[in-house]
XYZ file of C-alpha atoms in Angstrom:
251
model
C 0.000 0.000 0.000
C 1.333 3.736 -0.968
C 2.322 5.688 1.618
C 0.701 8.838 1.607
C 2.684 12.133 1.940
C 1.774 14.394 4.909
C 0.557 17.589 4.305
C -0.749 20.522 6.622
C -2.328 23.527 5.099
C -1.935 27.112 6.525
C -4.042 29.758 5.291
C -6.424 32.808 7.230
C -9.024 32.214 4.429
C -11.414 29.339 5.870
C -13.467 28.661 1.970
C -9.529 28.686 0.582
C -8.611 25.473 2.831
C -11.663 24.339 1.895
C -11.349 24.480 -1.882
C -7.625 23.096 -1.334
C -8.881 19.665 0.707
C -11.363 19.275 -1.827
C -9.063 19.642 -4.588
C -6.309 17.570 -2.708
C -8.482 14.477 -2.180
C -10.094 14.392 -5.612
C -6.744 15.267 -7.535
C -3.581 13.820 -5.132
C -5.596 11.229 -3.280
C -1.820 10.376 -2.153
C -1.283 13.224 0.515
C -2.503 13.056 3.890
C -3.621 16.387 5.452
C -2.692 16.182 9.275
C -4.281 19.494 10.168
C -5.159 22.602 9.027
C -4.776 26.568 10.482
C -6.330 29.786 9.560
C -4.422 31.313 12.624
C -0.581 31.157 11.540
C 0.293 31.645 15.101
C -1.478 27.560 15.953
C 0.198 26.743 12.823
C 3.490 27.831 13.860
C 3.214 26.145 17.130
C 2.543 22.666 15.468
C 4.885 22.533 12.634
C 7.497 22.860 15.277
C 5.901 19.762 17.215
C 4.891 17.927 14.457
C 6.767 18.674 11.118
C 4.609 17.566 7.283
C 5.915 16.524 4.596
C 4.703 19.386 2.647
C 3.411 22.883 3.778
C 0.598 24.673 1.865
C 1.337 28.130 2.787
C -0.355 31.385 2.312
C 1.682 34.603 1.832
C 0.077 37.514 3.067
C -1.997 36.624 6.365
C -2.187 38.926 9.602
C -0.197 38.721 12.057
C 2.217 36.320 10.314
C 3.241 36.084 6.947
C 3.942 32.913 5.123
C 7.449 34.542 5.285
C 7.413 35.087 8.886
C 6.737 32.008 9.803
C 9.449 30.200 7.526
C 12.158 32.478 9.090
C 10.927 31.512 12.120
C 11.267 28.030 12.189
C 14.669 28.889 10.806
C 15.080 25.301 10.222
C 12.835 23.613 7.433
C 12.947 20.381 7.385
C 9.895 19.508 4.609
C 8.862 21.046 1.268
C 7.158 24.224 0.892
C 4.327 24.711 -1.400
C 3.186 28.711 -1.672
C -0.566 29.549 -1.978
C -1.111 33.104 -2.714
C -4.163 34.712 -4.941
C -1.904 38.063 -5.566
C 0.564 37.739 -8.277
C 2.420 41.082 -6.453
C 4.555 41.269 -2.965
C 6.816 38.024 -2.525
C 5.503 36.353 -6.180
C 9.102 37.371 -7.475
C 11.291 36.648 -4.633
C 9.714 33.035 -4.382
C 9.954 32.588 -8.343
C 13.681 34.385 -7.903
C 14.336 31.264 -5.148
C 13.207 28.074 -7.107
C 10.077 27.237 -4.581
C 6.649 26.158 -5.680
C 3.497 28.607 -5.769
C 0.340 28.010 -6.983
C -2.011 31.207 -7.510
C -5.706 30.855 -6.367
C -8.080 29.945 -7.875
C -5.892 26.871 -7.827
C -6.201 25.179 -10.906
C -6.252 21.015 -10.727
C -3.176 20.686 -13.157
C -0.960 22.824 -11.369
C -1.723 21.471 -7.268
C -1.182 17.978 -9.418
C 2.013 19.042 -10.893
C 3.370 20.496 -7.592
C 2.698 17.620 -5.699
C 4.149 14.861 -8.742
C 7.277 17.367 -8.364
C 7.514 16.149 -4.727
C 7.303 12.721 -5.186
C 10.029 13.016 -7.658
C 12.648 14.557 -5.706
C 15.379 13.135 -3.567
C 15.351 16.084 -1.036
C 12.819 16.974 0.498
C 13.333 19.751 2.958
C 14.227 23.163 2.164
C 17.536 23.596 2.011
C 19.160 26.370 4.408
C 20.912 28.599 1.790
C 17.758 28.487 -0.453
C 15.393 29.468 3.010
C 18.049 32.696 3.322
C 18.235 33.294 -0.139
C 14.564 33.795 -0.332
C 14.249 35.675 2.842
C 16.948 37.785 1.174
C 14.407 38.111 -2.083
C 11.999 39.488 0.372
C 13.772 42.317 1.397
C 15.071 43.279 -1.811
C 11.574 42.974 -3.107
C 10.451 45.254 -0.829
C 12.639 47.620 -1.723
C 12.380 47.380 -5.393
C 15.917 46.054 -6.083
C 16.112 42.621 -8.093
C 16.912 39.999 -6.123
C 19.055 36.722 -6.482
C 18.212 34.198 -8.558
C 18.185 30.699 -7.543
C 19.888 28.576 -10.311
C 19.446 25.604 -8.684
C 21.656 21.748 -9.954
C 21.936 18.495 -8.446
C 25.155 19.664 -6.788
C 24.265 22.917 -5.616
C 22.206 26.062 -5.651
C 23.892 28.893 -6.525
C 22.270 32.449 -6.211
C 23.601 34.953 -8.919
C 21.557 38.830 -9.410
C 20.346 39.459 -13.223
C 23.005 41.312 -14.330
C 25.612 38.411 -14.102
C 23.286 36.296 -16.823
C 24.504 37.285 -20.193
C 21.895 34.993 -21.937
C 19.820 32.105 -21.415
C 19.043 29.045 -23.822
C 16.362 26.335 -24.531
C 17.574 23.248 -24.285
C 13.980 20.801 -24.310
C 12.890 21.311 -20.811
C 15.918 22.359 -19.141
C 17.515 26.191 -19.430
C 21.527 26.512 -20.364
C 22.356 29.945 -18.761
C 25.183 31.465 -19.401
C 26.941 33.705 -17.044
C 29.375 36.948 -16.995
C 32.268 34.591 -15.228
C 32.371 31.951 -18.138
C 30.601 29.563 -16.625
C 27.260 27.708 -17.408
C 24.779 26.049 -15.733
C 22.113 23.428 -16.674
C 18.905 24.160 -14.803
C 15.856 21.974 -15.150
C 13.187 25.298 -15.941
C 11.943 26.401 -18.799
C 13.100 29.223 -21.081
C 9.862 30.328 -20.180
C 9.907 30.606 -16.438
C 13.255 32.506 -17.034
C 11.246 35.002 -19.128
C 8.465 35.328 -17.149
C 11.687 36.193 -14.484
C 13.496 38.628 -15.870
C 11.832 40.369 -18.503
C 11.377 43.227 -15.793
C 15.028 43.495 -15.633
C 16.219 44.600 -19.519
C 16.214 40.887 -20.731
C 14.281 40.322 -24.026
C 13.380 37.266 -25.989
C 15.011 37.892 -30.040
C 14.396 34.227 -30.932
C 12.288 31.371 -29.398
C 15.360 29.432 -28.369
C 16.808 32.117 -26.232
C 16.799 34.937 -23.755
C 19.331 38.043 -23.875
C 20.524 40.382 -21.057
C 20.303 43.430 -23.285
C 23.132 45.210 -21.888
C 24.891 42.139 -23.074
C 24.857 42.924 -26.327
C 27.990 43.856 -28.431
C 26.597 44.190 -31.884
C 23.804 42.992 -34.579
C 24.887 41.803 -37.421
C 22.439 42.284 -40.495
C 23.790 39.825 -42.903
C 22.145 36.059 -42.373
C 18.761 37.278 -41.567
C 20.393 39.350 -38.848
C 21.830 37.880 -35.636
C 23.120 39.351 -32.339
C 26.896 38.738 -31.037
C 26.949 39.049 -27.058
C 29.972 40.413 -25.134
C 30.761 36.309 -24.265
C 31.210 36.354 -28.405
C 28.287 33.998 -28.430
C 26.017 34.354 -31.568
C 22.311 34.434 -31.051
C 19.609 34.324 -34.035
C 16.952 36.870 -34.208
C 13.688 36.006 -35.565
C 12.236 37.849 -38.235
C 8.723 38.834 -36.515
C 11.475 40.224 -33.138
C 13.893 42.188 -35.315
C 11.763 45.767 -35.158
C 11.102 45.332 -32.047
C 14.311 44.238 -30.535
C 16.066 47.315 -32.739
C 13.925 49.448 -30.805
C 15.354 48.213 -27.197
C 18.919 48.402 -28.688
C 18.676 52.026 -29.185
């Protein structure tokens, strides 16, 4: 018989547990929810007695944030799923540090996904340089600086800021990303999620197989169909429909 994962839900909104447990035993009839919390304070106070598996946790509540309460434990020794329903304040630090979130309404495909994702993985507890990195994320957030992004291997996470990406490639459904040192790294997310990441901070997609840091550029070349050569000397191909546009941010 499959042992079920153990979950515990904290969230202030009563009817948003409520949609969650129904979701979670129709769609993941494999997790186990030991208890629930509306009060983060109660919720607190157990996860340090009894630690889940997996945490469904809200972001903004009163008197303790989902943030708050993670730096509180200090020590997190299970996986943390976000639940939010505002794609603002601590979206970006939480997508900047390589943790789960799933925006309410939550839709059945995504909790699914999230929860496959645990099953899958060898860790499971959230490891101490990622918890500081996004508590870091946080306070940059806050006040509006870009914070460090979470490029995260089977060896290692590493946290670099956007300007130390030069450019980012597709590579099925991993990401090749290429930084300022020389180095690459081989991260299992999309080309996509990086997009969705770091379009705020001057990075632009020319072709559908890769991502530039603008101010990475060195020159376009107009012969070929046109193609861009980044400081690294790397050569990246612009698609037709982009060119205009990407002349545009270039000037």
């Amino acid at each position: 018989m499959e042992t079920k994962i153990k979950a515990v839900v904290i969230d202030d909104e009563p009817d948003s547990i409520d949609t969650l447990l129904w979701k979670l035993e129709n769609y993941c009839p494999n997790v186990n929810v030991m208890a629930t919390f509306n009060d983060p304070v109660k919720g607190l106070a157990f996860l340090k007695e009894t630690p889940p598996q997996i945490l469904f946790l809200d972001i903004e509540m009163p008197m303790l944030n989902g943030f708050d309460i993670l730096e509180e434990l200090g020590e997190v020794p299970f996986d943390v799923i976000f639940t939010t329903a505002y794609d603002n304040f601590g979206i970006q630090a939480v997508k900047f540090s390589a943790l789960d979130y799933l925006l309410k309404p939550v839709q059945n495909k995504e909790l699914k996904d999230a929860v496959e994702k645990y099953s899958n993985k060898n860790q499971h507890a959230l490891p101490k340089n990622q918890l500081e990195g996004l508590l870091q994320n946080v306070k940059e957030e806050v006040q509006g600086k870009p914070g460090r992004i979470a490029l995260a291997t089977k060896e290692s996470i590493e946290f670099v800021t956007p300007d130390e990406i030069i450019l980012c490639s597709s590579d099925s459904n991993y990401t090749m990303v290429y930084l300022n040192n020389g180095r690459k790294k081989l991260i299992s997310r999309t080309l996509k999620d990086f997009e969705e990441m770091l379009s705020p901070y001057n990075f632009y997609r020319p072709h559908n197989s890769h991502l530039i840091n603008l101010s990475q550029v060195r020159e376009f070349i107009r012969g070929d169909g046109g193609y861009l050569v980044m400081k690294n000397q790397m050569k990246v191909p612009v698609s037709k429909s982009r060119k205009e546009n990407l002349l545009l941010k270039l000037q």
